[in-house]
Short mmCIF file of C-alpha atoms and ligand atoms in Angstrom, two decimals:
data_model
loop_
_atom_site.label_atom_id
_atom_site.label_comp_id
_atom_site.label_asym_id
_atom_site.label_seq_id
_atom_site.Cartn_x
_atom_site.Cartn_y
_atom_site.Cartn_z
CA UNK A 1 0.00 0.00 0.00
CA UNK A 2 1.12 3.52 -0.70
CA UNK A 3 0.88 6.00 2.10
CA UNK A 4 -0.29 8.73 -0.26
CA UNK A 5 -3.47 6.67 -0.75
CA UNK A 6 -4.33 6.75 2.94
CA UNK A 7 -6.78 9.46 3.96
CA UNK A 8 -5.51 9.20 7.52
CA UNK A 9 -2.68 11.23 8.98
CA UNK A 10 -0.61 10.89 12.10
CA UNK A 11 -1.16 13.45 14.81
CA UNK A 12 1.11 14.92 17.46
CA UNK A 13 -1.37 14.78 20.30
CA UNK A 14 -4.01 12.37 21.42
CA UNK A 15 -7.52 13.71 22.07
CA UNK A 16 -7.82 15.18 25.57
CA UNK A 17 -10.65 12.85 26.60
CA UNK A 18 -8.63 9.73 25.80
CA UNK A 19 -7.04 8.39 28.97
CA UNK A 20 -5.76 5.03 27.80
CA UNK A 21 -2.27 4.72 26.41
CA UNK A 22 -3.26 2.05 23.87
CA UNK A 23 -5.90 4.28 22.31
CA UNK A 24 -3.72 7.39 22.53
CA UNK A 25 -1.01 5.70 20.46
CA UNK A 26 -3.45 4.01 18.08
CA UNK A 27 -5.25 7.29 17.44
CA UNK A 28 -2.03 9.28 16.99
CA UNK A 29 -0.66 6.74 14.53
CA UNK A 30 -3.92 6.59 12.56
CA UNK A 31 -5.08 3.06 13.45
CA UNK A 32 -8.36 3.92 15.14
CA UNK A 33 -10.71 6.84 15.48
CA UNK A 34 -12.76 7.48 18.59
CA UNK A 35 -16.49 7.88 17.98
CA UNK A 36 -17.44 8.03 21.65
CA UNK A 37 -16.33 6.42 24.91
CA UNK A 38 -15.87 2.71 24.24
CA UNK A 39 -16.66 2.96 20.53
CA UNK A 40 -13.93 3.16 17.90
CA UNK A 41 -13.62 2.94 14.14
CA UNK A 42 -10.90 0.74 12.73
CA UNK A 43 -9.18 2.95 10.18
CA UNK A 44 -7.42 1.30 7.19
CA UNK A 45 -4.19 0.66 9.12
CA UNK A 46 -6.10 -0.58 12.15
CA UNK A 47 -8.15 -2.94 10.05
CA UNK A 48 -4.93 -4.50 8.73
CA UNK A 49 -3.88 -5.36 12.28
CA UNK A 50 -7.38 -6.52 13.15
CA UNK A 51 -7.37 -8.92 10.17
CA UNK A 52 -4.01 -10.34 11.21
CA UNK A 53 -5.37 -11.06 14.68
CA UNK A 54 -8.56 -12.45 13.18
CA UNK A 55 -6.69 -14.81 10.87
CA UNK A 56 -4.50 -16.20 13.64
CA UNK A 57 -7.58 -16.91 15.75
CA UNK A 58 -9.50 -18.39 12.82
CA UNK A 59 -6.65 -20.74 11.92
CA UNK A 60 -6.37 -22.00 15.47
CA UNK A 61 -10.13 -22.51 15.79
CA UNK A 62 -10.25 -24.41 12.52
CA UNK A 63 -7.32 -26.54 13.68
CA UNK A 64 -9.50 -27.40 16.69
CA UNK A 65 -12.08 -28.75 14.27
CA UNK A 66 -14.65 -26.02 14.87
CA UNK A 67 -16.72 -24.66 11.99
CA UNK A 68 -17.37 -20.95 11.59
CA UNK A 69 -20.84 -19.40 11.56
CA UNK A 70 -22.14 -15.86 11.89
CA UNK A 71 -25.02 -15.07 14.22
CA UNK A 72 -26.96 -11.81 14.26
CA UNK A 73 -26.38 -9.01 16.74
CA UNK A 74 -30.11 -8.40 17.11
CA UNK A 75 -32.06 -10.94 19.14
CA UNK A 76 -35.56 -11.25 20.62
CA UNK A 77 -36.25 -10.71 24.32
CA UNK A 78 -37.78 -14.16 24.72
CA UNK A 79 -34.42 -15.91 24.24
CA UNK A 80 -33.00 -13.88 27.11
CA UNK A 81 -35.98 -14.31 29.45
CA UNK A 82 -35.66 -18.08 28.99
CA UNK A 83 -32.28 -18.00 30.73
CA UNK A 84 -33.09 -15.17 33.12
CA UNK A 85 -30.39 -13.00 31.61
CA UNK A 86 -32.82 -10.34 30.30
CA UNK A 87 -32.93 -9.21 33.94
CA UNK A 88 -29.62 -10.40 35.33
CA UNK A 89 -27.12 -9.20 32.73
CA UNK A 90 -26.43 -5.61 33.80
CA UNK A 91 -24.61 -4.66 30.65
CA UNK A 92 -27.12 -6.05 28.14
CA UNK A 93 -28.27 -3.36 25.71
CA UNK A 94 -32.07 -3.69 25.61
CA UNK A 95 -34.49 -1.63 23.57
CA UNK A 96 -38.03 -1.45 22.25
CA UNK A 97 -39.13 -1.31 18.62
CA UNK A 98 -40.73 2.03 17.79
CA UNK A 99 -43.32 0.27 15.55
CA UNK A 100 -44.19 -3.08 17.11
CA UNK A 101 -43.23 -2.29 20.71
CA UNK A 102 -41.42 -5.65 20.73
CA UNK A 103 -38.30 -5.78 22.86
CA UNK A 104 -34.85 -6.77 21.67
CA UNK A 105 -31.31 -7.14 22.89
CA UNK A 106 -28.01 -6.48 21.16
CA UNK A 107 -25.84 -9.56 21.60
CA UNK A 108 -23.44 -9.32 24.53
CA UNK A 109 -22.62 -13.02 24.13
CA UNK A 110 -24.40 -15.71 22.11
CA UNK A 111 -25.35 -18.72 24.23
CA UNK A 112 -28.98 -17.59 23.89
CA UNK A 113 -28.74 -17.82 20.11
CA UNK A 114 -26.41 -20.75 19.51
CA UNK A 115 -28.23 -23.14 21.87
CA UNK A 116 -31.66 -22.96 20.16
CA UNK A 117 -29.89 -23.13 16.79
CA UNK A 118 -28.09 -26.36 17.68
CA UNK A 119 -31.37 -27.79 18.94
CA UNK A 120 -32.53 -27.84 15.31
CA UNK A 121 -29.60 -30.07 14.31
CA UNK A 122 -28.47 -32.18 17.26
CA UNK A 123 -30.67 -35.21 18.02
CA UNK A 124 -28.49 -38.19 18.72
CA UNK A 125 -25.18 -39.10 20.36
CA UNK A 126 -24.00 -39.54 16.79
CA UNK A 127 -24.32 -35.79 16.25
CA UNK A 128 -21.85 -35.13 19.08
CA UNK A 129 -19.32 -33.78 19.78
CA UNK A 130 -19.44 -30.67 17.64
CA UNK A 131 -18.17 -27.11 17.94
CA UNK A 132 -18.84 -23.83 16.20
CA UNK A 133 -17.41 -20.35 16.46
CA UNK A 134 -17.89 -16.84 15.15
CA UNK A 135 -15.89 -13.63 15.03
CA UNK A 136 -18.46 -10.92 15.52
CA UNK A 137 -19.21 -7.64 17.19
CA UNK A 138 -20.63 -7.66 20.69
CA UNK A 139 -22.40 -4.91 22.57
CA UNK A 140 -22.08 -4.29 26.27
CA UNK A 141 -23.25 -1.31 28.24
CA UNK A 142 -19.97 -1.04 30.14
CA UNK A 143 -20.18 1.27 33.12
CA UNK A 144 -16.63 2.54 32.74
CA UNK A 145 -15.22 2.50 29.24
CA UNK A 146 -11.94 4.24 29.96
CA UNK A 147 -9.42 1.64 28.87
CA UNK A 148 -9.34 2.51 25.18
CA UNK A 149 -9.87 -0.49 22.93
CA UNK A 150 -9.37 -2.83 25.88
CA UNK A 151 -12.94 -2.21 26.98
CA UNK A 152 -15.45 -1.28 24.34
CA UNK A 153 -19.19 -0.82 24.41
CA UNK A 154 -19.03 -2.37 20.98
CA UNK A 155 -16.15 -4.76 20.39
CA UNK A 156 -15.23 -7.91 18.54
CA UNK A 157 -15.14 -11.29 20.14
CA UNK A 158 -14.31 -14.72 18.87
CA UNK A 159 -16.82 -16.92 20.63
CA UNK A 160 -16.57 -20.68 20.35
CA UNK A 161 -19.19 -23.09 21.68
CA UNK A 162 -18.65 -26.82 22.07
CA UNK A 163 -21.30 -29.51 22.52
CA UNK A 164 -20.70 -32.89 24.10
CA UNK A 165 -22.46 -36.09 25.13
CA UNK A 166 -20.67 -36.26 28.46
CA UNK A 167 -18.38 -34.38 30.82
CA UNK A 168 -15.29 -36.48 29.98
CA UNK A 169 -15.61 -35.45 26.38
CA UNK A 170 -15.98 -31.78 27.36
CA UNK A 171 -12.92 -32.07 29.62
CA UNK A 172 -10.85 -33.43 26.77
CA UNK A 173 -11.97 -30.68 24.40
CA UNK A 174 -11.38 -28.03 27.06
CA UNK A 175 -7.74 -29.11 27.27
CA UNK A 176 -7.35 -28.86 23.50
CA UNK A 177 -9.04 -25.44 23.48
CA UNK A 178 -6.63 -24.31 26.21
CA UNK A 179 -3.70 -25.27 23.98
CA UNK A 180 -5.30 -23.48 21.00
CA UNK A 181 -5.53 -20.35 23.13
CA UNK A 182 -1.87 -20.65 24.12
CA UNK A 183 -1.06 -20.91 20.40
CA UNK A 184 -3.10 -17.79 19.58
CA UNK A 185 -1.40 -15.67 22.23
CA UNK A 186 2.07 -16.97 21.32
CA UNK A 187 1.52 -16.26 17.64
CA UNK A 188 0.14 -12.80 18.36
CA UNK A 189 3.33 -12.02 20.31
CA UNK A 190 1.82 -11.63 23.80
CA UNK A 191 2.35 -15.23 24.95
CA UNK A 192 5.29 -14.59 27.22
CA UNK A 193 3.28 -12.30 29.49
CA UNK A 194 0.02 -14.24 29.31
CA UNK A 195 -0.96 -16.65 32.08
CA UNK A 196 -3.59 -19.32 32.29
CA UNK A 197 -5.52 -18.03 35.29
CA UNK A 198 -7.90 -19.82 37.64
CA UNK A 199 -11.10 -17.81 38.05
CA UNK A 200 -14.49 -18.48 39.58
CA UNK A 201 -16.63 -21.16 37.98
CA UNK A 202 -20.38 -21.22 37.67
CA UNK A 203 -22.93 -23.22 39.64
CA UNK A 204 -21.61 -26.46 38.11
CA UNK A 205 -17.83 -26.17 38.12
CA UNK A 206 -15.22 -25.11 40.61
CA UNK A 207 -13.16 -22.96 38.23
CA UNK A 208 -13.25 -21.27 34.89
CA UNK A 209 -10.04 -20.20 33.25
CA UNK A 210 -8.98 -16.85 31.97
CA UNK A 211 -5.96 -15.86 29.97
CA UNK A 212 -4.51 -12.82 31.70
CA UNK A 213 -1.74 -10.68 30.24
CA UNK A 214 0.44 -8.84 32.72
CA UNK A 215 0.38 -5.06 32.13
CA UNK A 216 -0.13 -2.02 34.31
CA UNK A 217 -3.06 -1.15 32.05
CA UNK A 218 -4.97 -4.18 33.32
CA UNK A 219 -8.09 -3.82 35.43
CA UNK A 220 -7.69 -7.22 37.11
CA UNK A 221 -5.29 -8.36 39.80
CA UNK A 222 -3.74 -11.81 39.50
CA UNK A 223 -1.45 -13.93 41.67
CA UNK A 224 1.24 -15.72 39.72
CA UNK A 225 2.83 -19.04 40.68
CA UNK A 226 6.25 -18.96 39.02
CA UNK A 227 6.72 -22.71 39.48
CA UNK A 228 3.58 -23.69 37.58
CA UNK A 229 3.47 -20.63 35.29
CA UNK A 230 -0.19 -20.17 36.09
CA UNK A 231 -2.09 -17.48 37.95
CA UNK A 232 -5.11 -17.06 40.18
CA UNK A 233 -7.64 -14.26 39.83
CA UNK A 234 -8.09 -11.96 42.77
CA UNK A 235 -11.76 -12.96 43.03
CA UNK A 236 -10.93 -16.50 44.22
CA UNK A 237 -7.59 -16.04 45.97
CA UNK A 238 -9.24 -16.00 49.43
CA UNK A 239 -11.04 -19.28 48.71
CA UNK A 240 -7.67 -20.82 47.80
CA UNK A 241 -6.07 -19.44 50.97
CA UNK A 242 -3.49 -17.60 48.84
CA UNK A 243 -2.01 -20.86 47.52
CA UNK A 244 -1.42 -22.20 44.03
CA UNK A 245 -4.19 -24.71 43.23
CA UNK A 246 -1.68 -26.94 41.44
CA UNK A 247 1.37 -27.13 43.72
CA UNK A 248 0.31 -25.45 46.95
CA UNK A 249 3.03 -22.80 46.63
CA UNK A 250 2.18 -19.77 48.78
CA UNK A 251 4.89 -17.50 47.31
CA UNK A 252 2.70 -15.79 44.75
CA UNK A 253 3.54 -12.62 42.85
CA UNK A 254 0.82 -10.00 42.46
CA UNK A 255 0.40 -8.22 39.13
CA UNK A 256 -2.11 -6.10 37.28
CA UNK A 257 -3.39 -7.91 34.20
CA UNK A 258 -5.91 -7.75 31.39
CA UNK A 259 -8.20 -10.67 30.57
CA UNK A 260 -7.64 -11.41 26.89
CA UNK A 261 -9.53 -14.70 26.87
CA UNK A 262 -11.89 -16.79 28.94
CA UNK A 263 -12.87 -20.46 28.78
CA UNK A 264 -15.76 -21.87 30.69
CA UNK A 265 -17.46 -25.22 31.23
CA UNK A 266 -21.13 -24.33 30.89
CA UNK A 267 -22.29 -27.92 31.46
CA UNK A 268 -26.12 -27.83 31.03
CA UNK A 269 -26.69 -24.19 32.01
CA UNK A 270 -27.96 -23.30 28.53
CA UNK A 271 -28.95 -26.68 27.13
CA UNK A 272 -31.51 -27.07 29.95
CA UNK A 273 -33.58 -23.89 29.30
CA UNK A 274 -33.47 -24.42 25.54
CA UNK A 275 -34.12 -28.16 25.81
CA UNK A 276 -31.04 -28.99 23.81
CA UNK A 277 -31.07 -32.76 24.25
CA UNK A 278 -29.82 -35.86 22.49
CA UNK A 279 -30.71 -39.53 22.45
CA UNK A 280 -27.92 -41.61 23.95
CA UNK A 281 -26.81 -45.08 22.84
CA UNK A 282 -29.14 -46.75 25.37
CA UNK A 283 -32.10 -44.77 24.03
CA UNK A 284 -32.34 -42.41 27.00
CA UNK A 285 -32.70 -38.66 26.48
CA UNK A 286 -29.97 -36.44 27.95
CA UNK A 287 -29.08 -32.78 28.05
CA UNK A 288 -26.14 -31.73 25.91
CA UNK A 289 -23.00 -30.68 27.82
CA UNK A 290 -21.58 -27.34 26.67
CA UNK A 291 -18.42 -25.30 26.86
CA UNK A 292 -17.78 -21.70 25.76
CA UNK A 293 -14.54 -19.99 24.88
CA UNK A 294 -14.02 -16.25 24.16
CA UNK A 295 -11.22 -14.02 22.97
CA UNK A 296 -11.51 -10.25 22.61
CA UNK A 297 -9.92 -9.10 19.37
CA UNK A 298 -9.80 -5.39 20.12
CA UNK A 299 -8.58 -6.23 23.56
CA UNK A 300 -5.79 -8.43 22.24
CA UNK A 301 -4.72 -5.69 19.83
CA UNK A 302 -4.78 -3.03 22.56
CA UNK A 303 -2.87 -5.32 24.92
CA UNK A 304 -0.10 -5.71 22.33
CA UNK A 305 0.19 -1.92 22.16
CA UNK A 306 0.34 -1.67 25.95
CA UNK A 307 3.15 -4.24 25.99
CA UNK A 308 5.10 -3.10 22.96
CA UNK A 309 5.75 0.61 22.60
CA UNK A 310 8.41 3.16 23.45
CA UNK A 311 8.45 6.95 23.72
CA UNK A 312 8.35 7.24 19.93
CA UNK A 313 5.39 5.01 19.26
CA UNK A 314 4.19 1.47 18.72
CA UNK A 315 6.50 -1.54 18.21
CA UNK A 316 4.24 -4.21 16.68
CA UNK A 317 5.00 -7.91 17.13
CA UNK A 318 5.78 -9.28 13.65
CA UNK A 319 2.72 -11.49 13.22
CA UNK A 320 0.15 -8.79 13.85
CA UNK A 321 1.97 -5.82 12.32
CA UNK A 322 -0.04 -4.11 9.57
CA UNK A 323 2.90 -4.51 7.17
CA UNK A 324 6.26 -6.29 7.31
CA UNK A 325 8.19 -3.38 5.83
CA UNK A 326 7.86 0.39 5.98
CA UNK A 327 9.70 1.65 2.91
CA UNK A 328 10.64 5.31 3.17
CA UNK A 329 11.39 7.07 -0.08
CA UNK A 330 13.79 9.95 0.49
CA UNK A 331 13.92 11.59 -2.92
CA UNK A 332 14.48 8.42 -4.97
CA UNK A 333 11.06 7.99 -6.61
CA UNK A 334 12.06 5.61 -9.36
CA UNK A 335 14.21 3.37 -7.17
CA UNK A 336 11.55 3.32 -4.45
CA UNK A 337 8.82 2.24 -6.88
CA UNK A 338 11.11 -0.50 -8.16
CA UNK A 339 11.84 -1.85 -4.68
CA UNK A 340 8.16 -1.60 -3.74
CA UNK A 341 7.22 -3.72 -6.77
CA UNK A 342 10.01 -6.21 -6.12
CA UNK A 343 9.07 -6.75 -2.47
CA UNK A 344 5.37 -6.97 -3.31
CA UNK A 345 6.06 -9.57 -6.00
CA UNK A 346 7.82 -11.62 -3.36
CA UNK A 347 4.71 -11.62 -1.20
CA UNK A 348 6.12 -9.12 1.29
CA UNK A 349 3.62 -6.61 2.65
CA UNK A 350 5.01 -3.12 2.24
CA UNK A 351 3.80 0.33 3.18
CA UNK A 352 5.57 2.79 0.89
CA UNK A 353 5.93 6.30 2.23
CA UNK A 354 5.69 8.11 -1.08
CA UNK A 355 4.40 11.34 0.43
CA UNK A 356 5.86 14.71 -0.26
CA UNK A 357 7.25 15.15 3.25
CA UNK A 358 10.57 15.77 4.96
CA UNK A 359 12.90 12.96 6.03
CA UNK A 360 12.36 13.94 9.66
CA UNK A 361 8.62 13.69 9.32
CA UNK A 362 8.85 10.30 7.62
CA UNK A 363 11.16 8.92 10.30
CA UNK A 364 8.95 10.17 13.13
CA UNK A 365 5.79 8.78 11.53
CA UNK A 366 7.50 5.47 10.87
CA UNK A 367 8.46 5.14 14.53
CA UNK A 368 4.94 6.06 15.62
CA UNK A 369 3.28 3.57 13.24
CA UNK A 370 5.65 0.85 14.43
CA UNK A 371 6.10 -1.50 11.46
CA UNK A 372 8.84 -4.06 12.38
CA UNK A 373 11.30 -3.19 9.59
CA UNK A 374 12.08 0.32 8.38
CA UNK A 375 13.76 0.44 4.98
CA UNK A 376 15.17 3.73 3.71
CA UNK A 377 16.08 4.41 0.11
CA UNK A 378 18.05 7.63 -0.25
CA UNK A 379 20.99 9.07 -2.12
CA UNK A 380 23.11 8.21 0.89
CA UNK A 381 21.95 4.58 1.05
CA UNK A 382 22.54 4.08 -2.67
CA UNK A 383 26.05 5.45 -2.33
CA UNK A 384 26.63 3.06 0.57
CA UNK A 385 25.52 0.13 -1.57
CA UNK A 386 21.77 -0.30 -1.33
CA UNK A 387 19.02 0.26 1.21
CA UNK A 388 19.25 1.08 4.90
CA UNK A 389 17.40 -1.44 7.05
CA UNK A 390 16.55 -0.96 10.70
CA UNK A 391 14.41 -3.01 13.03
CA UNK A 392 11.87 -0.93 14.94
CA UNK A 393 13.09 -2.41 18.21
CA UNK A 394 16.80 -1.84 17.52
CA UNK A 395 18.83 1.31 17.12
CA UNK A 396 21.45 0.00 14.68
CA UNK A 397 20.76 0.09 10.97
CA UNK A 398 22.41 -1.96 8.25
CA UNK A 399 23.04 -1.40 4.55
CA UNK A 400 21.97 -4.30 2.35
CA UNK A 401 20.73 -5.09 -1.11
CA UNK A 402 17.05 -5.68 -1.86
CA UNK A 403 17.83 -9.37 -2.46
CA UNK A 404 19.39 -9.62 0.98
CA UNK A 405 16.30 -8.03 2.51
CA UNK A 406 14.03 -10.48 0.70
CA UNK A 407 16.11 -13.40 1.97
CA UNK A 408 15.99 -11.99 5.49
CA UNK A 409 12.20 -11.74 5.37
CA UNK A 410 11.69 -15.17 3.85
CA UNK A 411 13.58 -16.83 6.70
P1 LIG B 501 -14.41 -8.34 31.82
O1 LIG B 501 -14.35 -9.08 33.13
O2 LIG B 501 -13.11 -7.75 31.41
O3 LIG B 501 -15.55 -7.39 31.73
P2 LIG B 501 -15.81 -10.60 30.85
O4 LIG B 501 -15.35 -11.63 31.78
O5 LIG B 501 -17.13 -10.00 31.03
O6 LIG B 501 -14.71 -9.44 30.73
P3 LIG B 501 -16.28 -12.52 28.78
O7 LIG B 501 -17.74 -12.47 28.84
O8 LIG B 501 -15.57 -13.66 29.37
O9 LIG B 501 -15.69 -11.14 29.35
O10 LIG B 501 -15.84 -12.28 27.26
C1 LIG B 501 -14.85 -13.01 26.58
C2 LIG B 501 -13.70 -12.13 26.16
O11 LIG B 501 -14.15 -10.97 25.46
C3 LIG B 501 -12.91 -11.55 27.31
O12 LIG B 501 -11.98 -12.48 27.76
C4 LIG B 501 -12.29 -10.32 26.70
O13 LIG B 501 -11.11 -10.68 26.00
C5 LIG B 501 -13.32 -9.86 25.72
N1 LIG B 501 -14.13 -8.75 26.25
C6 LIG B 501 -15.09 -8.79 27.18
N2 LIG B 501 -15.63 -7.59 27.39
C7 LIG B 501 -14.99 -6.74 26.55
C8 LIG B 501 -15.11 -5.35 26.27
N3 LIG B 501 -16.01 -4.59 26.91
N4 LIG B 501 -14.29 -4.81 25.34
C9 LIG B 501 -13.38 -5.56 24.69
N5 LIG B 501 -13.23 -6.88 24.91
C10 LIG B 501 -14.02 -7.47 25.82
MG1 LIG B 502 -14.50 -13.28 31.50
#
């Protein structure tokens, strides 16, 4: 992509009403635009990152054997009264039709939709297990939406639902889903700081599990067991008498963290009200056992920004960067176009800064935008033997040929 085609511009200052560092940087660099508290537009650069995150998650969900569907955001009140959540979910957006006076909710989560849907297809033990997921926008009337894209009133979630004939089968799937989540966070570059965290369960299970990423921007407090590399959420630490549930270690380290994912054994909580049942091998009718698994896409993206930035701007992890290379043209139009074409032909994603701007401006914007490799083509670099390549997270640059750069990126 050529930067001259972008309608967005970088800006020196973040809007005054934006408190969160992730959103301040994302707005300044031109990734997102704030519409109101907790509601953001993904601008062209932001959408690139979003799609990278989305693809990683989709690949891992498909590797789990789940099939993708897309449910609506709009749903009828009756689905929510069936589970009691019309009244009990504080942050559910509810409203009344101007014409029919019927009441509706905007989806905050989709158990109320997916369960009655599966009821139309699951009849026998032979139809189980099965799993389905979507990547879709959710609406929640969050009381405090001050954490930038970490906490939206509208945000994207990947929600996966699994359906089983018995608890053993759910347990097995839950383990596999846990590993898939670890893969997602590793690939997205936040794995090292992300802990599988014991959190409160529902009425049926002792624990649920969250994936918590350590950052001062987090709203949660976790207790980390260094031996087991797991954590415990604040909300259950008293119940566990401040000890690791795996090894009993009482030397736990407290950190602020953000919940990037959550996995939960629902058991029959939703299959019961929606009468989602199956006929077992012995002919008896049983309720389907369910699990649910969520990841917040905006939240993951914002967490990466909280973890990876410096005073000059964002430093994207490679796999979720909007582009692999930021090519800065300093007065070498023809050469720059040639390199742009050559890299593109080799399947390398390049943002070409072809704007009529000063070198200083281009360098500053490049640091703010945070693409992993900055490549400069200038009179000076040509005289030195090629292009000047610098990693965003290093201060040293290196002169190399375009071929050498391509080889470096293909490794
Ligand atoms: P929180 O405790 O932070 O409000 P939650 O426990 O209500 O989150 P879940 O219902 O478990 O969230 O949703 C699954 C995932 O969706 C979360 O792990 C998180 O990554 C993401 N998520 C939840 N709420 C938001 C939000 N308001 N904005 C962005 N992402 C969110
Ligand atoms: Mg949660």
